[in-house]
Coordinates of C-alpha atoms and ligand atoms in Angstrom, one line a residue:
X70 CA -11.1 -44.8 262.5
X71 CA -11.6 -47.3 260.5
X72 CA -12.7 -50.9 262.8
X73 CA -13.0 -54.6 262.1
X74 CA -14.7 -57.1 265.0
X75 CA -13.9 -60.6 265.4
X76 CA -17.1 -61.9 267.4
X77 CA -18.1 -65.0 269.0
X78 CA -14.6 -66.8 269.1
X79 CA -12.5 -68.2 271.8
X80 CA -9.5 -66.1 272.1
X81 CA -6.2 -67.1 273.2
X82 CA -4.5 -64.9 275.7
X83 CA -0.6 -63.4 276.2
X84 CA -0.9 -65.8 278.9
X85 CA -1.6 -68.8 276.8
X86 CA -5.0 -69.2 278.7
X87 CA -8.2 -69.5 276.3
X88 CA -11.1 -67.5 277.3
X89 CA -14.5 -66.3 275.2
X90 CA -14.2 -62.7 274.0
X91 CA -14.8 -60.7 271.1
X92 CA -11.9 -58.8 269.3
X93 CA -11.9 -55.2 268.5
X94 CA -9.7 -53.8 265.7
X95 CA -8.6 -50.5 264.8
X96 CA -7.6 -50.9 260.8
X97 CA -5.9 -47.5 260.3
X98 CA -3.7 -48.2 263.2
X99 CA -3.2 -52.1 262.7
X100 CA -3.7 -52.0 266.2
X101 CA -6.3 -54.5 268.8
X102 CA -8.4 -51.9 270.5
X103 CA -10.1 -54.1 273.5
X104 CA -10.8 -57.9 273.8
X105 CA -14.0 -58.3 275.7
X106 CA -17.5 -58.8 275.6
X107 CA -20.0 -57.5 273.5
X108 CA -17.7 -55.6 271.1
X109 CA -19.4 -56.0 267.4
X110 CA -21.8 -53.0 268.2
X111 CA -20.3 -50.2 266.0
X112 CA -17.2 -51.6 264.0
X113 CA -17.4 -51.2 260.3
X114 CA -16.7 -54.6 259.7
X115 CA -17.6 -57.6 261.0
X116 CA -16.5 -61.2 261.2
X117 CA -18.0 -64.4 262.9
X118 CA -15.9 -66.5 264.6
X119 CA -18.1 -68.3 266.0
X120 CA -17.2 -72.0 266.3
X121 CA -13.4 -70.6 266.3
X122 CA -10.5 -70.5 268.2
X123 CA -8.7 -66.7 267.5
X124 CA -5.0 -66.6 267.7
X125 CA -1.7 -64.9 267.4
X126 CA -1.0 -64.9 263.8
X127 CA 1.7 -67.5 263.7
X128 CA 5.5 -66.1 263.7
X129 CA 7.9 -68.0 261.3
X130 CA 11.2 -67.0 262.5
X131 CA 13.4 -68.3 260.5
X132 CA 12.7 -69.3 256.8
X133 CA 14.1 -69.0 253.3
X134 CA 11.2 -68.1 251.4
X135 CA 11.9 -68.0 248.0
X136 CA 12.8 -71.6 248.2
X137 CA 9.8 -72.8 247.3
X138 CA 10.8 -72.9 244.0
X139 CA 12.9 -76.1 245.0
X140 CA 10.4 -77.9 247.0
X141 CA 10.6 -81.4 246.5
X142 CA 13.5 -80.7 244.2
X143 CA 16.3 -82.7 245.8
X144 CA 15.4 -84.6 249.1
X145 CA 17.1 -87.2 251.4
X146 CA 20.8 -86.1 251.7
X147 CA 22.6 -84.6 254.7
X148 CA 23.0 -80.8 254.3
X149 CA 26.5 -80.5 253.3
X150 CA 25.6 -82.9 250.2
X151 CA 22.5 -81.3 249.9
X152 CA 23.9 -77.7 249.5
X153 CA 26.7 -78.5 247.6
X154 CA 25.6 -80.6 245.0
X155 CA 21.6 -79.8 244.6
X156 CA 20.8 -76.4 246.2
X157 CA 24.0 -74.0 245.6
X158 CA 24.2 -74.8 242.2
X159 CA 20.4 -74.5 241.1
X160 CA 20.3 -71.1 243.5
X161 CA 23.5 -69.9 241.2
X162 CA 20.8 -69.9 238.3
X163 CA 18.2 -67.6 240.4
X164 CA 17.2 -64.5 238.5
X165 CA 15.0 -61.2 240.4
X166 CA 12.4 -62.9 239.1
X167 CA 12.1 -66.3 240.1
X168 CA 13.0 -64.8 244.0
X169 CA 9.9 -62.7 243.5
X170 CA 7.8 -65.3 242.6
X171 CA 9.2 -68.1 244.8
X172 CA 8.6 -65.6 247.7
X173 CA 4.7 -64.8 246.9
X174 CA 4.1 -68.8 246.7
X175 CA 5.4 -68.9 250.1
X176 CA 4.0 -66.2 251.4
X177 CA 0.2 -67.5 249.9
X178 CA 1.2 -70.5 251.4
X179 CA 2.1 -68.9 254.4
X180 CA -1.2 -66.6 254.8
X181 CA -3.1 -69.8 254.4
X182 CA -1.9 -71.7 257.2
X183 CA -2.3 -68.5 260.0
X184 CA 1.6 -67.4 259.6
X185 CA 1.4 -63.1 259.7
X186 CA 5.4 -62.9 260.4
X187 CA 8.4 -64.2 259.1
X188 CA 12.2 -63.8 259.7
X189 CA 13.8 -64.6 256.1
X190 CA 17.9 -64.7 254.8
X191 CA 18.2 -65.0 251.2
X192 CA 20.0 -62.9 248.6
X193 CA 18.0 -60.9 245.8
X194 CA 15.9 -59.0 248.8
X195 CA 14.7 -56.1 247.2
X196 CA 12.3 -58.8 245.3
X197 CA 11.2 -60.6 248.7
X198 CA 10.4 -56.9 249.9
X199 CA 8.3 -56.4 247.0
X200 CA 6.1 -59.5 247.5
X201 CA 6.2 -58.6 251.1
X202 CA 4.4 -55.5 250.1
X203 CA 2.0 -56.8 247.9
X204 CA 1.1 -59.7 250.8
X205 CA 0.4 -57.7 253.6
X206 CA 2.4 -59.8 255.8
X207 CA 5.5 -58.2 258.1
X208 CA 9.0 -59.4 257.7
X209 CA 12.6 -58.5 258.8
X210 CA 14.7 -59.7 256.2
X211 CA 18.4 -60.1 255.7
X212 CA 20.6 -60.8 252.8
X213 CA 22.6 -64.0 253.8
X214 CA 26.3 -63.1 253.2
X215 CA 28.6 -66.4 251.8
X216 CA 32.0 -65.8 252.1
X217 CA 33.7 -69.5 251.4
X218 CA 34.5 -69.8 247.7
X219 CA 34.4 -65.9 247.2
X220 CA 37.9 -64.2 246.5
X221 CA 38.5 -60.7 248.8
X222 CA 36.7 -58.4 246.4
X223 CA 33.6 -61.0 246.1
X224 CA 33.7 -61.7 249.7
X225 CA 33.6 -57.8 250.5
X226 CA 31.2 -56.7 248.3
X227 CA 28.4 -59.7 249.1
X228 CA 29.0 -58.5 253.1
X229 CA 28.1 -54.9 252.0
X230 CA 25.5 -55.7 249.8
X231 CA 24.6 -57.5 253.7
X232 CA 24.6 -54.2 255.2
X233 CA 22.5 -52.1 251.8
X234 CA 20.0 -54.4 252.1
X235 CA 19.5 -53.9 256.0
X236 CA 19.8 -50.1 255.6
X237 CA 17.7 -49.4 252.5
X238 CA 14.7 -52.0 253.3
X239 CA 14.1 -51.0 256.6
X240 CA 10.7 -49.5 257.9
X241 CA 9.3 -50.8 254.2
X242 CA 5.8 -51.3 253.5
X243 CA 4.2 -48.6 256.2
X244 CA 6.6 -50.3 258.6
X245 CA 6.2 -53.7 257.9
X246 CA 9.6 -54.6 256.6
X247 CA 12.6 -54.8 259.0
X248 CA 15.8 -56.0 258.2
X249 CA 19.0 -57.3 260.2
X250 CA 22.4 -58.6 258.8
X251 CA 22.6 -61.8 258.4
X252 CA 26.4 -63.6 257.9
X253 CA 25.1 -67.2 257.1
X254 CA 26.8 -69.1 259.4
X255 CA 30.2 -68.9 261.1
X256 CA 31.7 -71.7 258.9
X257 CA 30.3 -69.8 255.7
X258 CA 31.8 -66.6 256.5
X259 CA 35.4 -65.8 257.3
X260 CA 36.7 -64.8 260.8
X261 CA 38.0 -61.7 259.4
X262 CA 34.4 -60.6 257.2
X263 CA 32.7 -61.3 260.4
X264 CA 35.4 -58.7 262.6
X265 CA 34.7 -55.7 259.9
X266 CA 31.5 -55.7 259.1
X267 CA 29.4 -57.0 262.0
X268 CA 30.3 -53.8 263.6
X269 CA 29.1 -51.7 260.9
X270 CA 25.6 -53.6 261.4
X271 CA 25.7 -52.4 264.9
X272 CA 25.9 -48.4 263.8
X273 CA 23.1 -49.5 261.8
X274 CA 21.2 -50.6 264.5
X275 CA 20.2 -54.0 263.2
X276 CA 20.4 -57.4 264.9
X277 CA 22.5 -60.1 263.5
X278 CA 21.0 -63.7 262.3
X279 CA 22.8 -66.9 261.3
X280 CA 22.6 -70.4 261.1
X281 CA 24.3 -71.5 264.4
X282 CA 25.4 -74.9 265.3
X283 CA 23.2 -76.9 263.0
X284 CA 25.4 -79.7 262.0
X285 CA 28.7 -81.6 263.7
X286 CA 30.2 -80.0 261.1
X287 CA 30.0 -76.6 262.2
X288 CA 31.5 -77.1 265.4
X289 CA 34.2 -79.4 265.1
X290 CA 36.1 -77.4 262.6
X291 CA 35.5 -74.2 265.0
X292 CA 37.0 -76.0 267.8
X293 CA 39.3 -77.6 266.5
X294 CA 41.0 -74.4 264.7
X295 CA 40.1 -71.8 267.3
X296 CA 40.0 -73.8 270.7
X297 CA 36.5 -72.4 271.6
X298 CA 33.2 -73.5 270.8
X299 CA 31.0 -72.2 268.0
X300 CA 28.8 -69.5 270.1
X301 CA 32.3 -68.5 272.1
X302 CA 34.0 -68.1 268.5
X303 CA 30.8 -65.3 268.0
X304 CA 30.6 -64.1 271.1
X305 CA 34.1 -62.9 270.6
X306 CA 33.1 -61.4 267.3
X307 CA 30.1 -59.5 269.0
X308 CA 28.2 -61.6 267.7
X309 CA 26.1 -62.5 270.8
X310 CA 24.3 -59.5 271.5
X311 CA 20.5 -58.6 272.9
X312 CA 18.2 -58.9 270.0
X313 CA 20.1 -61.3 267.9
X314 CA 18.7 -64.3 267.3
X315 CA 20.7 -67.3 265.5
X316 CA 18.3 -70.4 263.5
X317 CA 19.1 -74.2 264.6
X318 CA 21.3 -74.7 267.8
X319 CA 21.1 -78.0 267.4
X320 CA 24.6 -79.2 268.5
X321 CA 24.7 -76.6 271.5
X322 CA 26.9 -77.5 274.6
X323 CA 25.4 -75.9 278.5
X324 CA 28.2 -73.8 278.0
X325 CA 26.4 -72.2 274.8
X326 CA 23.3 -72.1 276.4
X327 CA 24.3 -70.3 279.0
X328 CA 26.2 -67.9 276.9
X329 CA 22.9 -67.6 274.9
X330 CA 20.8 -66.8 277.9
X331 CA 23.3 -64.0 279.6
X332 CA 23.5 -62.4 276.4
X333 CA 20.0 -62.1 275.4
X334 CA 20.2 -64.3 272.4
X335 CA 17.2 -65.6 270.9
X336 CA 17.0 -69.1 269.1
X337 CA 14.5 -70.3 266.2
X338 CA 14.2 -74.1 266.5
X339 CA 13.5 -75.8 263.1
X340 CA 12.6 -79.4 264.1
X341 CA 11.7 -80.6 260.5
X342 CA 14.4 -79.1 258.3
X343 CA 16.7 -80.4 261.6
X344 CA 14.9 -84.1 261.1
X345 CA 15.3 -84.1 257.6
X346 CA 18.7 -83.3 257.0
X347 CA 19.6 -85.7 260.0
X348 CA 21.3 -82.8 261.9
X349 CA 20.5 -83.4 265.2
X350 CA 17.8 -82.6 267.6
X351 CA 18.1 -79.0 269.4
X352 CA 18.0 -79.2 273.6
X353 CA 14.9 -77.2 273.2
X354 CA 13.5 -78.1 277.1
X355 CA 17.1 -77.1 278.4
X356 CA 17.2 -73.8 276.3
X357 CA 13.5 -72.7 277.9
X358 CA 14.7 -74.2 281.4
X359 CA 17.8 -72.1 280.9
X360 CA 15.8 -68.7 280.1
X361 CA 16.6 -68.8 276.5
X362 CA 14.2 -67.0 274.5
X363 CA 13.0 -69.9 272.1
X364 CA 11.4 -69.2 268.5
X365 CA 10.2 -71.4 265.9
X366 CA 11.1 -71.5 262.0
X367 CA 9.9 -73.5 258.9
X368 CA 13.7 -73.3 257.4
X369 CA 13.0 -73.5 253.4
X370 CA 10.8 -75.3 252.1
X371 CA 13.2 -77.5 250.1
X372 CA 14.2 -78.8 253.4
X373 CA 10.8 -79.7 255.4
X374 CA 9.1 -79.2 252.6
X375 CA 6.4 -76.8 254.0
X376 CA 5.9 -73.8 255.3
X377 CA 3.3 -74.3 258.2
X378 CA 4.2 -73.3 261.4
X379 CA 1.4 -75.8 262.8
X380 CA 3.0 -78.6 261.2
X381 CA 6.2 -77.3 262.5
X382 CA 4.6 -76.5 266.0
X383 CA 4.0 -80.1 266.4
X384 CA 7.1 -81.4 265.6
X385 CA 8.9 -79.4 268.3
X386 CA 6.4 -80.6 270.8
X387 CA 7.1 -84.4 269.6
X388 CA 10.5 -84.3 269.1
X389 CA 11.7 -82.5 272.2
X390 CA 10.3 -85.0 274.1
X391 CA 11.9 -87.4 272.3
X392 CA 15.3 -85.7 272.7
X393 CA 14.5 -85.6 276.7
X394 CA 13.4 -89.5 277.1
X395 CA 10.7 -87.4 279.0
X396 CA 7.2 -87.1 277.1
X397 CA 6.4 -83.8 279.7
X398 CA 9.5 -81.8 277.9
X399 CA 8.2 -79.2 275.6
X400 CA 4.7 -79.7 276.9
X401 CA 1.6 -78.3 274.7
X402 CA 1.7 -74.7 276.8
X403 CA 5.6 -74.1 275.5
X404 CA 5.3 -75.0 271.7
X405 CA 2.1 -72.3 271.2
X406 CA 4.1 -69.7 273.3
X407 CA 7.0 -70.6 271.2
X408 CA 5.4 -70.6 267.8
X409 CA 3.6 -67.1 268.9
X410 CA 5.3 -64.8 271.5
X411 CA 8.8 -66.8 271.1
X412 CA 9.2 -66.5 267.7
X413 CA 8.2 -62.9 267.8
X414 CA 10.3 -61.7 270.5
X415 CA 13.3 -64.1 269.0
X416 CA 13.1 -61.7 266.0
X417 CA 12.1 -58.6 267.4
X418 CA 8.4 -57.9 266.3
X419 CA 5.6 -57.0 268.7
X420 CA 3.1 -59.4 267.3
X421 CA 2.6 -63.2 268.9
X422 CA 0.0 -61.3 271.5
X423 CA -3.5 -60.6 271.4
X424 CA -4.1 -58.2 274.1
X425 CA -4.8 -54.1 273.9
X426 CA -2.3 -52.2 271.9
X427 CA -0.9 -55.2 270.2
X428 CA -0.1 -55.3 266.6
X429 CA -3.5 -56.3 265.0
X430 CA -2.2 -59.8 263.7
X431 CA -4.3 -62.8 264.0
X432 CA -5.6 -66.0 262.7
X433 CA -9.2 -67.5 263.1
X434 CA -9.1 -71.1 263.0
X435 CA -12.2 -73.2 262.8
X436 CA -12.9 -75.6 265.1
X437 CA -15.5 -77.2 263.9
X438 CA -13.7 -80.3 262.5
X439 CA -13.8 -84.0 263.1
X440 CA -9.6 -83.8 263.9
X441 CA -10.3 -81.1 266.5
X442 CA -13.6 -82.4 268.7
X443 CA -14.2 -82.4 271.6
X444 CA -12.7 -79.1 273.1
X445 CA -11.5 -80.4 276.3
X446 CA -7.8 -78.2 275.7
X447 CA -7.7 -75.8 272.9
X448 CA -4.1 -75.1 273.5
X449 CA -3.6 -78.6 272.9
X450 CA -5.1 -79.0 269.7
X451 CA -3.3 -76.0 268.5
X452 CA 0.2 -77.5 269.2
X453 CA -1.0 -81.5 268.5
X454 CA -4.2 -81.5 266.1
X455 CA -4.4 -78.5 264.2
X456 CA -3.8 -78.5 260.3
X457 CA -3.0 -75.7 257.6
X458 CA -6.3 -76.1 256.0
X459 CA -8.4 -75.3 259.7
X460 CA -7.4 -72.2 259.1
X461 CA -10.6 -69.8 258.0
X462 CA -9.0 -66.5 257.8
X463 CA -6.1 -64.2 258.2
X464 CA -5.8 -60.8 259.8
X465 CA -2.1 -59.0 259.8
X466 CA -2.1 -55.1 260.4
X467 CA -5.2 -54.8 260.9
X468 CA -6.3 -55.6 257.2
X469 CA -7.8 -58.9 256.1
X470 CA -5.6 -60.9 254.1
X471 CA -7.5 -63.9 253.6
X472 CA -11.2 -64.4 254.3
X473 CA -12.8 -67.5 254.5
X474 CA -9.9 -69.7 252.9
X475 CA -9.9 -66.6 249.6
X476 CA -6.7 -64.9 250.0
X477 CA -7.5 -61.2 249.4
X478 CA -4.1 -60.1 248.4
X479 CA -3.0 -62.4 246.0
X480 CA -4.0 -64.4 242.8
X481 CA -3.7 -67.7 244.1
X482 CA -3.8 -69.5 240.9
X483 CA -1.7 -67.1 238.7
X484 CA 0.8 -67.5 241.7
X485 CA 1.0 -71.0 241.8
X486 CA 1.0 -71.5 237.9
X487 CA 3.6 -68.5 237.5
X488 CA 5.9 -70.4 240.1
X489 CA 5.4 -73.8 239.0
X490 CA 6.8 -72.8 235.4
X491 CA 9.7 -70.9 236.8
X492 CA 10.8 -73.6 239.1
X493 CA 10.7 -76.2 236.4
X494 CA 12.8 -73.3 233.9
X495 CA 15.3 -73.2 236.5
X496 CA 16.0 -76.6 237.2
X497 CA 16.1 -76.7 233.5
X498 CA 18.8 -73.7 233.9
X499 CA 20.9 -75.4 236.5
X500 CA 21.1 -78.8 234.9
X501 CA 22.1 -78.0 231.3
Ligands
ZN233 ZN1 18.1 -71.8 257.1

């Protein structure tokens, strides 16, 4: 057995407490061995964390990663305008390539800020697998199936391309590669696409994840042409279901919520993309109060227009209390369990722990910084204070994927430059 120890840090436990302890890893298994005292005697490897605060690696649970590559590309629009006339068409221009290389700059930048797990829809999966691979980070992914605009034969074939995806990618990269099916939202995928196939996703075994109740828009016309709201409209198409988890629920009625929390449904808040786009601002304190399991997700980057789940951490914290008129709603505590443990039970991972037996997943952040002194509440710095850049290094499986600020698993530079000149080709593409 192979083992790496994390010494001298403060650790943050299950129980989002913070205590001193060293961490003991066992690399072959990708699993934590003991958290205690005194543990750096015999492990192979060492690293000093020291001045540091040891956490979860950071679960992105909902994110479209490959959209990098339109960062800063078209901003300041609602989303209907902002699909419709900047993202669908440049994303009609997309080739293998440009996914593959969109997804490793996102993943770089997501290995730099402490995120080790991500949920991700997009289309042209096989190449976010690949980057996966090469990252070291763990995944479920999903092909997000668009219906609207499609006639029957395009429409059927994008929904089983849905269900491929979910049944060859699965268990990838040693295990570190899910997948679910992912319909990508109830207003982009017909009734009747949504009655076929989502039970073939079941014999799969896979859970289901969409973009639920995001904007007005994807309620009224639901209610108004079915009589039910949006997550009664999924329930019905078994939708709803342990294990599945659904991004947004912004515009979410008690109703919903409460369907939600019978069912077992998880929901990933995305408080930037949601601020943005001017969608709304998710009942995130009545979700937790309600036993909802509640995540947290970056969205795409060409809609927040990062990918740190720190950044995105605080603005859950800020703005739930803003939607509550009540500055103790979504206090410090909630956000870090939601951006760890949340997120990771939302999309059906084990990691967002430390503790003995956990998935080895973990970022070391550095303390030591004028923005983060003095330590009276770690936990509070790590929801309010803490930036991408305090982040020294990251640990996911058990294998170091960036030491000291180097990221060990890819070229930084060739990534960046390789994705910077196939984002500017493709706008190139799309507007000619
Ligand atoms: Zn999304």
């Amino acid at each position: 057995m192979t083992t790496l120890a994390i010494t001298g840090g403060q650790v943050l436990l299950p129980d989002i407490s913070v205590t001193r302890a060293d961490v003991l890893i066992d690399q072959d298994g990708g699993e934590i061995l003991e958290i205690g005292d005194g543990l750096a005697g015999d492990a192979d490897e060492t690293i000093d964390a020291s001045g540091s605060l040891v956490t979860p690696g950071f679960v992105n649970g909902h994110s479209h990663v490959a959209m990098t590559l339109l960062r800063g590309y078209a901003d300041d629009k609602p989303l209907d305008a902002w699909l419709q006339e900047d993202i669908f068409p440049t994303e009609a221009e997309l080739t293998p390539e440009d996914v593959h290389v969109g997804a490793k700059l996102g993943l770089l930048e997501m290995i730099k800020s402490g995120t080790t797990a991500f949920a991700d829809m997009y289309f042209m999966v096989p190449q976010i697998a690949d980057a996966v691979e090469e990252a070291g980070l763990r995944a479920r992914l999903g092909h997000g199936v668009i219906t609207v605009a499609s006639n029957d034969e395009e429409a059927r074939a994008d929904a089983q391309e849905g269900l491929e995806v979910a049944e060859a990618l699965d268990g990838r990269a040693d295990g570190r590669i899910s997948t679910a099916f992912m319909p990508h939202s109830l207003t982009t995928v017909g009734s009747e696409y949504l009655e076929e196939f989502v039970p073939k996703a079941r014999e799969l075994g896979v859970p289901i994840h969409f973009h639920g109740n995001e904007t007005a828009n994807e309620v009224t016309p639901i209610v108004e042409e079915r009589g039910v709201r949006p997550m009664a409209y999924a329930a019905e198409r078994g939708m709803l279901e342990e294990g599945d988890f659904l991004a947004h629920g912004v515009h979410l009625d008690e109703s919903e919520i409460g369907l939600l929390a019978e069912a077992g449904t998880s929901v990933i808040h995305c408080p930037a993309s949601n601020m943005k786009l001017a969608s709304g601002i998710a009942p995130v304190q009545r979700m937790l109060d309600a036993g909802v399991t509640v995540g947290i997700g970056t969205d795409g980057a060409a809609s927040n227009n990062d990918l740190s789940m720190l950044d995105e951490t605080r603005d859950a914290a800020m703005i739930g209390k803003l939607k509550d008129g009540d500055a103790s709603a979504v206090d410090a505590e909630s956000a870090v369990r939601m951006m760890t443990q949340g997120s990771a039970d939302a999309i059906g991972l084990e990691s967002g722990r430390l503790e003995e037996g956990a998935p080895a997943d973990l970022a070391v952040i550095d303390l030591e910084q004028p923005h983060l002194t003095p330590h009276h509440d770690l936990v509070s710095h790590l929801a309010y204070a803490t930036a991408a850049a305090d982040v020294r290094h990251t640990i996911c499986d058990g294998q170091v994927l960036m030491r000291d600020r180097d990221v060990l698993t890819l070229e930084e530079e060739s990534v960046r430059t390789a994705a910077g000149e196939a984002a500017m080709a493709l706008v190139e593409r799309a507007e000619n």
